[in-house]
XYZ file of C-alpha atoms in Angstrom:
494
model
C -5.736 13.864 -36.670
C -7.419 16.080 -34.219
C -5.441 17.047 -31.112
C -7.704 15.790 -29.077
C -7.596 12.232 -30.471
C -3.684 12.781 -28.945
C -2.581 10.900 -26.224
C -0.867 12.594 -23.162
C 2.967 10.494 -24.775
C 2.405 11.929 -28.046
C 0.922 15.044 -27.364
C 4.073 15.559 -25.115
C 6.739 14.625 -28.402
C 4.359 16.781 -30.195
C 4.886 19.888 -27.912
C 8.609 19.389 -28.112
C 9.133 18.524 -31.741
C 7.324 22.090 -32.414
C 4.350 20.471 -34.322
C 1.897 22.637 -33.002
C 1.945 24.765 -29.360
C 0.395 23.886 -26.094
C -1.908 26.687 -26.339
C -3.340 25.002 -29.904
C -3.486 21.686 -27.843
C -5.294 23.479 -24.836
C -7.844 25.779 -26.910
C -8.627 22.541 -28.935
C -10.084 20.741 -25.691
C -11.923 23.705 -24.070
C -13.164 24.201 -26.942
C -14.078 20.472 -27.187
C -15.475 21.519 -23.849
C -17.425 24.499 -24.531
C -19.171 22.109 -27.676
C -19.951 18.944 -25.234
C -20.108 19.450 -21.696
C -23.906 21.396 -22.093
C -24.722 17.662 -22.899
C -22.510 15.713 -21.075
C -22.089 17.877 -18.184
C -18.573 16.184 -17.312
C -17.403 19.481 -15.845
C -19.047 21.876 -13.075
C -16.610 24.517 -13.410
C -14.561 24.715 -16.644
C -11.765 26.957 -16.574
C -11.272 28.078 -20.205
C -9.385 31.559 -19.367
C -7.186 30.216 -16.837
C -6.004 27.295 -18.665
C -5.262 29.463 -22.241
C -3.029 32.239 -19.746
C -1.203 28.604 -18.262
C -0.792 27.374 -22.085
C 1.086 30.429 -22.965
C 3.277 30.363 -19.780
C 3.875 26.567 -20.930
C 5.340 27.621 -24.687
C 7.662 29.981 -22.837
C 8.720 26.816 -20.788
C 8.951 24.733 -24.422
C 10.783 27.594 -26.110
C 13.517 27.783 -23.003
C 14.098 23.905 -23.479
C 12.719 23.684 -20.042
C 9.546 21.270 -20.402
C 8.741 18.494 -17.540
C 6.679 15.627 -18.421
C 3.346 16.931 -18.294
C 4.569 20.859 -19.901
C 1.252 21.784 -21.352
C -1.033 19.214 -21.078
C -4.475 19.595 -20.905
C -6.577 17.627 -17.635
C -9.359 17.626 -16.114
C -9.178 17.627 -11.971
C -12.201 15.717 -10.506
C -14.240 18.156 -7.939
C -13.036 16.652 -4.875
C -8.891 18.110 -5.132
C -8.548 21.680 -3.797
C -7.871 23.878 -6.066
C -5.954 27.226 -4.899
C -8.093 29.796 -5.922
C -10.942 27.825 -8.130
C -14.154 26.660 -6.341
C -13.931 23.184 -5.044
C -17.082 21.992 -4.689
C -17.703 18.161 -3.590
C -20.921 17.977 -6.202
C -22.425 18.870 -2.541
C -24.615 22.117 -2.247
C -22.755 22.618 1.248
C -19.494 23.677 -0.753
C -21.539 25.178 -3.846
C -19.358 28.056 -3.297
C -15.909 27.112 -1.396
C -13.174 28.653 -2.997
C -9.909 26.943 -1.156
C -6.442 29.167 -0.400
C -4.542 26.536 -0.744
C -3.637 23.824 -3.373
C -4.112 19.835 -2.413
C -1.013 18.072 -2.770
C -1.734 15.399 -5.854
C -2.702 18.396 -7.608
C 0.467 20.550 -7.132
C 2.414 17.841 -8.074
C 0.727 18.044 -11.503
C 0.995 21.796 -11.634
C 4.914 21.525 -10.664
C 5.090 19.145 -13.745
C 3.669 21.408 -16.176
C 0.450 20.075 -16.231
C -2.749 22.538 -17.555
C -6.130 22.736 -15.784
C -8.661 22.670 -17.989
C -11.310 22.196 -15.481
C -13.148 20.498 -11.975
C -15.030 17.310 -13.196
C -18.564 16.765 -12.112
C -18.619 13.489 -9.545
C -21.119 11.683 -7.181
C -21.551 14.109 -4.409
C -18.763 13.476 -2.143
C -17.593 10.828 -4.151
C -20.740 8.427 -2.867
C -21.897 6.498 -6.080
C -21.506 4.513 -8.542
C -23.187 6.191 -11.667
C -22.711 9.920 -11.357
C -26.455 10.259 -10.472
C -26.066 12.221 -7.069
C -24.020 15.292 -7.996
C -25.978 18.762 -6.921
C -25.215 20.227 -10.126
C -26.791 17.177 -12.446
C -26.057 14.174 -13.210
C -23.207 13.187 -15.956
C -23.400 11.644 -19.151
C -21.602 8.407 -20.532
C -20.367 9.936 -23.906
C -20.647 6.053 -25.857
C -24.260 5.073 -27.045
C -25.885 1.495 -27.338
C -26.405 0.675 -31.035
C -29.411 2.072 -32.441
C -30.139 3.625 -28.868
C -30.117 7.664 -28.061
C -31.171 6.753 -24.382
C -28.475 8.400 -21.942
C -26.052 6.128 -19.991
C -24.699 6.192 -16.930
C -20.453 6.639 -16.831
C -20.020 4.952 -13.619
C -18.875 6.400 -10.526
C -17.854 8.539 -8.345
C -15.362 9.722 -11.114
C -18.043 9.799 -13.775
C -16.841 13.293 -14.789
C -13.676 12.419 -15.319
C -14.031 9.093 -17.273
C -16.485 10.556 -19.669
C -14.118 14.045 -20.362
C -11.140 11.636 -21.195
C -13.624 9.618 -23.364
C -15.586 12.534 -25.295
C -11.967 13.801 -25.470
C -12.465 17.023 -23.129
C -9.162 16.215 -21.437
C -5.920 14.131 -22.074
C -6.262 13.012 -18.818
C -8.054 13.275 -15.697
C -7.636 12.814 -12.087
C -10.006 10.257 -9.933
C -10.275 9.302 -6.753
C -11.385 5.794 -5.791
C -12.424 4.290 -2.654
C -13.966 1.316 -3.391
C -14.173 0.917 -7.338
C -14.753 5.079 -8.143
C -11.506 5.268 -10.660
C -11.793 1.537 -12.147
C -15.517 1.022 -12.747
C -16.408 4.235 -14.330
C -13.325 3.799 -16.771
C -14.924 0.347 -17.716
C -18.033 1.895 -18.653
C -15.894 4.905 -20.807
C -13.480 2.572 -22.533
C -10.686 4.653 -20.831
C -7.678 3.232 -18.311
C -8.073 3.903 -14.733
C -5.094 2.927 -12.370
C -6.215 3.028 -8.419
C -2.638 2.750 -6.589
C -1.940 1.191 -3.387
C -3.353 3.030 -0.370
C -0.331 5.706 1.033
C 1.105 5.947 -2.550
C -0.544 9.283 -3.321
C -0.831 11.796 -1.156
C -4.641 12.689 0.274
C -3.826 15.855 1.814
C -6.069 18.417 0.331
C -8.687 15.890 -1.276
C -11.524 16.368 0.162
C -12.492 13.157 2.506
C -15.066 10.385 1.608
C -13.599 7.337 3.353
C -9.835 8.165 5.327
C -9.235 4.383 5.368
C -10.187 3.701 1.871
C -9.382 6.643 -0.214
C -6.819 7.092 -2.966
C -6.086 9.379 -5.723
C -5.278 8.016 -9.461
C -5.179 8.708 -13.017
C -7.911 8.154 -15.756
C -6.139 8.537 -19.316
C -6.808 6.705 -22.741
C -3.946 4.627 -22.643
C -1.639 2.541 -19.832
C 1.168 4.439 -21.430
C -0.690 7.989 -20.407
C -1.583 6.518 -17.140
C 1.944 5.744 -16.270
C 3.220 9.428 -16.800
C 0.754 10.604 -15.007
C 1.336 8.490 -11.703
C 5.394 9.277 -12.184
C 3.951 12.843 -11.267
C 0.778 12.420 -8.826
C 2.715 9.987 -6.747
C 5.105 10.745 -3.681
C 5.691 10.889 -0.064
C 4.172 13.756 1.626
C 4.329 14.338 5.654
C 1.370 16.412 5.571
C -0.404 12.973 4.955
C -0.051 10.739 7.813
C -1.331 7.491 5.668
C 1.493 8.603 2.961
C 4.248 6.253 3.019
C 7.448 7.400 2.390
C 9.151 4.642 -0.286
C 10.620 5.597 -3.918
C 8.512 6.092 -6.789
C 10.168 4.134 -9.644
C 10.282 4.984 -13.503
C 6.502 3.630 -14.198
C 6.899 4.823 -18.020
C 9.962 2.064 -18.106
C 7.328 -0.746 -17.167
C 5.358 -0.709 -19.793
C 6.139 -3.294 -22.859
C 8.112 -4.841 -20.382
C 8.629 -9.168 -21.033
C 5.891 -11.001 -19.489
C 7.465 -14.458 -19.971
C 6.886 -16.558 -16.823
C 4.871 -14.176 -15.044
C 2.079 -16.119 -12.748
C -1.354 -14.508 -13.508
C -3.931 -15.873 -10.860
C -7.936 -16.014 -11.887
C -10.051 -15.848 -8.385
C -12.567 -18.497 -8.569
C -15.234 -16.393 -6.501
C -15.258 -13.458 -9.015
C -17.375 -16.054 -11.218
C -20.068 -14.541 -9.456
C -23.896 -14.493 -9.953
C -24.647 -11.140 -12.477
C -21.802 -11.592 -14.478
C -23.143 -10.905 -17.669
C -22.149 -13.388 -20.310
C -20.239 -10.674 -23.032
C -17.859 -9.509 -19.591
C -17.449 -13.448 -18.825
C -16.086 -14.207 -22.805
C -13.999 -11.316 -22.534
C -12.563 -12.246 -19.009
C -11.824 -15.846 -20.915
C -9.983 -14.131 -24.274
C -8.371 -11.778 -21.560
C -6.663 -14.679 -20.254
C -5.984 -16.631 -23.251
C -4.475 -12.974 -24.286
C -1.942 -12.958 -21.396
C -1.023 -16.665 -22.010
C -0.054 -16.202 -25.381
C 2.428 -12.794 -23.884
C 3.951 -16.032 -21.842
C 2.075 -15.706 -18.727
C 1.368 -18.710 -16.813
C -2.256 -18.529 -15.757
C -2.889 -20.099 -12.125
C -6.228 -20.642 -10.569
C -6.373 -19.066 -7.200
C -9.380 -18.392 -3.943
C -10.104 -15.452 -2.170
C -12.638 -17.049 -0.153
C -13.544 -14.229 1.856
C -14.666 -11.738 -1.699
C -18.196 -12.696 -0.860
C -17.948 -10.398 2.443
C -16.274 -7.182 0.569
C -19.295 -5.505 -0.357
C -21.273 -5.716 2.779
C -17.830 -4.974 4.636
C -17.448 -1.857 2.516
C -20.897 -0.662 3.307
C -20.077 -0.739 6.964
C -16.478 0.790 6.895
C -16.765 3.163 4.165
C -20.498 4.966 5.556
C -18.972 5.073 9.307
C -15.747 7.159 8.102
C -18.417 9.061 6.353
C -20.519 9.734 8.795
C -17.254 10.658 11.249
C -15.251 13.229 8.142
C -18.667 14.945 7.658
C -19.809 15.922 10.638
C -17.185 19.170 10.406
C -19.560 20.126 7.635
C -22.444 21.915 10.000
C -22.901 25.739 8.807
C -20.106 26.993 11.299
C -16.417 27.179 10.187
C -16.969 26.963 6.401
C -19.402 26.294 3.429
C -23.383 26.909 3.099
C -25.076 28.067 6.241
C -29.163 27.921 6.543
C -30.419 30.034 9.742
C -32.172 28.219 12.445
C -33.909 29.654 15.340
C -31.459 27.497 17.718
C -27.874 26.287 17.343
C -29.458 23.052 16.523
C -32.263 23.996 14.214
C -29.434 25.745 12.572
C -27.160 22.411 12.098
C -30.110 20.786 11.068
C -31.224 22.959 8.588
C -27.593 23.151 7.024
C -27.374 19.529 7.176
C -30.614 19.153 5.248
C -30.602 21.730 2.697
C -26.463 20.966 2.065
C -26.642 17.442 1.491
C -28.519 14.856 -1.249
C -30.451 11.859 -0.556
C -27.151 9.528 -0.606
C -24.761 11.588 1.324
C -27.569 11.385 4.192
C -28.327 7.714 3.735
C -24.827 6.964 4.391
C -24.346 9.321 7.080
C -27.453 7.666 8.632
C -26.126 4.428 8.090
C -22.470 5.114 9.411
C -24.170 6.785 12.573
C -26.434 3.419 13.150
C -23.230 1.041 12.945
C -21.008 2.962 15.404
C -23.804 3.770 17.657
C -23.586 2.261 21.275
C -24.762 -0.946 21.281
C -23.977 -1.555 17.433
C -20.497 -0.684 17.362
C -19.411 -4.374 18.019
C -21.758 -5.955 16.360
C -21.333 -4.090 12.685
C -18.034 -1.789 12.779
C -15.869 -4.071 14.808
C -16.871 -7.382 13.104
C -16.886 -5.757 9.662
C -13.311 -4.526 10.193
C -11.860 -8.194 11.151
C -13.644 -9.337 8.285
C -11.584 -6.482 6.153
C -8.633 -8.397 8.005
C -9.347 -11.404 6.403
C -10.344 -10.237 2.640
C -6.758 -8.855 2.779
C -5.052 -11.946 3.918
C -6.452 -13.479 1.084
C -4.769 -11.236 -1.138
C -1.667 -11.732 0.858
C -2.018 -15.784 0.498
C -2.739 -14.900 -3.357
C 0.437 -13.031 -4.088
C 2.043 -15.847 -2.679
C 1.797 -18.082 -5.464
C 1.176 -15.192 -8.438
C 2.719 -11.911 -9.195
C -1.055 -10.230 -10.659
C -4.799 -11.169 -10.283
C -7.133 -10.919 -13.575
C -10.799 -10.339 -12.940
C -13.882 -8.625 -15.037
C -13.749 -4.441 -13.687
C -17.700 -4.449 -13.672
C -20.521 -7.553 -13.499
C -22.007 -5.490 -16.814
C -21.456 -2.423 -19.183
C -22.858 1.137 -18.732
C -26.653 0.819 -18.246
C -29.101 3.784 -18.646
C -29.530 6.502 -15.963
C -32.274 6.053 -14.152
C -32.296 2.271 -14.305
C -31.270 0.920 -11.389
C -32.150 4.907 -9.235
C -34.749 3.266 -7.113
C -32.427 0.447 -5.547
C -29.854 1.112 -3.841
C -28.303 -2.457 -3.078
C -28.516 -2.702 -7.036
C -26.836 0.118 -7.359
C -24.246 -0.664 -4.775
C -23.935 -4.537 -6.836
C -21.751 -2.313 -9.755
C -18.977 -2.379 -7.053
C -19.099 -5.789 -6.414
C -15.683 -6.574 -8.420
C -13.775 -3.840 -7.400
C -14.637 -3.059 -3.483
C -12.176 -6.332 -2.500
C -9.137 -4.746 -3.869
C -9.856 -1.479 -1.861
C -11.044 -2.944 1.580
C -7.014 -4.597 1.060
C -5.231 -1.593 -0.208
C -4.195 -3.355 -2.951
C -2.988 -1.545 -6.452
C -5.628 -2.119 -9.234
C -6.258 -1.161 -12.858
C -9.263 -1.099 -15.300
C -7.834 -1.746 -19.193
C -10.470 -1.354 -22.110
C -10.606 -4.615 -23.934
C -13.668 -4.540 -26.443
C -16.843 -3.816 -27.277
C -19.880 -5.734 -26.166
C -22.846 -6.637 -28.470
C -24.858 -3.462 -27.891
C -21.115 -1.340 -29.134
C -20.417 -0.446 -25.014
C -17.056 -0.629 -24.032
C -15.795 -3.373 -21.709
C -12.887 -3.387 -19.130
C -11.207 -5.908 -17.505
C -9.448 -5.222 -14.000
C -5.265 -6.147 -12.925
C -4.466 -6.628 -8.985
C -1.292 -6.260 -7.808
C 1.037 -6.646 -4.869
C 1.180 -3.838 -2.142
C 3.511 -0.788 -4.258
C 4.150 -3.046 -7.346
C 2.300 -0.300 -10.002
C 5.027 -1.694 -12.254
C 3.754 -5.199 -12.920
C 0.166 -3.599 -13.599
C 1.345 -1.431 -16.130
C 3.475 -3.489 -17.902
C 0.350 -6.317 -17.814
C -2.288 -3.941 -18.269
C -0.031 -2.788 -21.540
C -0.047 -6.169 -22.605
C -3.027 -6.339 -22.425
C -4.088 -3.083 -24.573
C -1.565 -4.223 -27.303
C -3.320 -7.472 -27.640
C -6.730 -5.797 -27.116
C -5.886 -3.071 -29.943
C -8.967 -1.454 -28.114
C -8.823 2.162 -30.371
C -12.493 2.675 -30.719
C -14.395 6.227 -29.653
C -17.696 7.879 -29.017
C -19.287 9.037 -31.537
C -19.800 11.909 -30.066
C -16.486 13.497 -30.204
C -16.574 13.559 -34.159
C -19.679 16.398 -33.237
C -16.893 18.206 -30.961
C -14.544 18.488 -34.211
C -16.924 19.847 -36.488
């Protein structure tokens, strides 16, 4: 087997049990990397050098007897986590070339654990998208084909980078950020895991910000297993982070395979919803007939206010947009474009620094908390995000986890749905609620559909229960036996 079919678990026994060295594990995905990511463009800066010099500081660490849980293990970071020393870039043109002095917190928590950067993953600029389409530096490739079909598809987004560098097998794992869907929905379309945790459970310091209210770091791996280990380490009160919550972070790796006998599993009747393609709907149905036979009892249950959670989202989420980016004008740090006046000059920046969607949202965040507006659209749209998340409250009530599809349909091809936004924003449609709520959800790979695309079906949990996701979402995957791959990545190991 090629070390990059590994996962993070066995690479990790691997390392120890001296079957090969972390820097044959690491040169085997940027290698991986320097084969694929012309095509797939899943990286904007690969860090090939770097991560072979942290490889061989890693087999000193293995030789001591000294290894942590992530000693020499190769991930990609997703372009929005500050990097100490490597360019951080947003996908934005403002921060083509901001290098930060410092290191965000998420990510020194991986570095502390022995973790290996391989590289910054390519992402919607500022983490606005759902298909990977708006990055400055190109958009990214899903690595998995249609049958019979070379046309390119879309990996989902904002962490499209990520999802499709764990998929081609460019990384072990990756990191994503999700605000309202950005880690789940583009690991549906990869046939990858995706775990968003609750909101406060990672630290944001030092990610750059999309949403304040809404954002949250996570892992992207290939199985729940891998996703586990790497939450044990990204995961963790920090009071540099106001929104951080200080509460224990429990043995996540001990969750999984854990007994699911008379665990309530609630189906929300409103995620039946209108777009649902038919292949996502039959696996949704074998999902739960999966879970019953692991003992689960299954429960029907109503979040009546789901129908709201998009257009909510696209009120909240483009105000705290428009409000974190306005420190981005030419002045204190990235691009600067002269202007014959302080204002021409902020204009100028503004226009040249940022794409189509990053200004659309601006515009639209400016318009809702604009006098005269500000009640009408903010105010309202945050007592309706009041009520989506006493439905979830009500929910939990009568079951311990929510199943639901991640996406209304697989990866389509880029381009396809480019011209419309609201069709574009649609792709979020089953994973926004869970966000507005701060609730802990996953995305588990659970088959292919008839075209060969992978399909993903999405765990909610209560507020800080990761545990009950994992050990589900592992249920799940056992039952799923989901072990298919790209086809791509057999080109990688040529």
């Amino acid at each position: 087997m090629s070390l990059t079919e590994l996962t993070i678990a066995d690479a990790a026994s691997g390392l120890r049990a001296r079957q090969f060295s972390a820097v044959e594990l690491v040169r085997a995905h940027v290698d991986a990397i320097d084969a694929l990511n012309p095509r797939l463009n899943a990286y904007i800066t690969p860090t090939r050098e770097a991560a072979l010099k942290a490889a061989q500081q890693a087999d000193e660490v293995l030789a001591r007897g000294e290894a942590r849980s992530l000693t020499g293990i190769p991930l990609g970071i997703k372009d929005l986590f500050c990097t100490n020393g490597v360019r951080t870039t947003a996908a934005s043109n403002i921060l083509r070339n901001f290098v930060p002095p410092y290191e965000s917190t998420v990510t020194a928590n991986l570095l502390r654990d022995g973790a290996v950067f391989v590289g910054k993953t390519n992402l919607d600029e500022f983490a606005m998208g759902s298909a990977n389409i708006t990055s400055a530096f190109g958009p990214v490739e899903n690595p998995w084909k249609r049958n019979g079909d070379d046309a390119a598809l879309v990996p989902g987004g904002s962490s499209g980078g990520s999802a499709a560098a764990v998929a081609a097998g460019l990384a072990m794992g990756a990191t994503g950020t999700d605000t309202g869907g950005s880690i789940r929905q583009p690991a549906a379309y990869c046939g990858i895991v995706g775990l968003k945790p609750t909101y406060g459970r990672c630290s944001r310091f030092g990610t750059i910000a999309y949403a304040s209210s809404l954002d949250q770091a996570g892992p992207m791996a290939r199985s729940v297993r891998d996703c586990a280990i790497m939450l044990q380490s990204m995961a963790g009160f920090d009071e540099r982070d106001s929104t951080s919550v200080n509460c224990d972070v429990p043995d996540y790796s001990a969750a999984i395979g854990r007994s699911l006998k008379g665990l309530k599993v609630g189906i929300p009747a409103e995620y039946r919803a209108e777009g649902l393609s038919a292949e996502i709907g039959a696996a949704w149905q074998q999902g739960i007939a999966w879970l019953k036979a692991a003992g689960c009892e299954i429960v029907d249950v109503s979040l009546p206010h789901t129908k709201y959670g998009l257009a909510t989202y696209y009120i909240v989420a483009p105000a705290e947009c428009s409000s974190n980016l306005a420190r981005y004008d030419g002045l204190r740090f990235g691009e600067r474009v002269p202007g014959d006046t302080l204002d021409a000059m902020y204009e100028a920046t503004r226009r040249a620094g940022f794409g189509p969607e990053v200004r659309r949202r601006i515009m639209m965040g400016t318009y809702v908390l604009s006098a005269g507006y500000y009640d009408a659209y903010y105010l309202k749209a945050q007592k309706v995000r009041t009520l989506i998340r006493r439905d979830f409250t009500e929910a939990f009530q009568k079951v311990d986890v929510l199943l639901t599809p991640t996406a209304p349909t697989p990866a389509f091809v880029q381009g396809e749905q480019s011209d419309d936004p609201v069709q574009m924003y649609l792709n979020d449609i089953f994973t926004v609620p869970a966000s507005m709520a701060g609730m802990p959800a996953m995305s588990v790979p659970v088959g292919l559909g008839a075209t060969g695309l992978p399909l993903g079906l999405q765990l909610i949990g209560r507020p800080f229960d990761e545990e009950t996701l994992l050990a589900t979402g592992s249920a799940l995957e056992q039952a799923a036996g989901f072990t298919h791959r790209p086809a791509i990545r057999a080109e990688a190991a040529k």
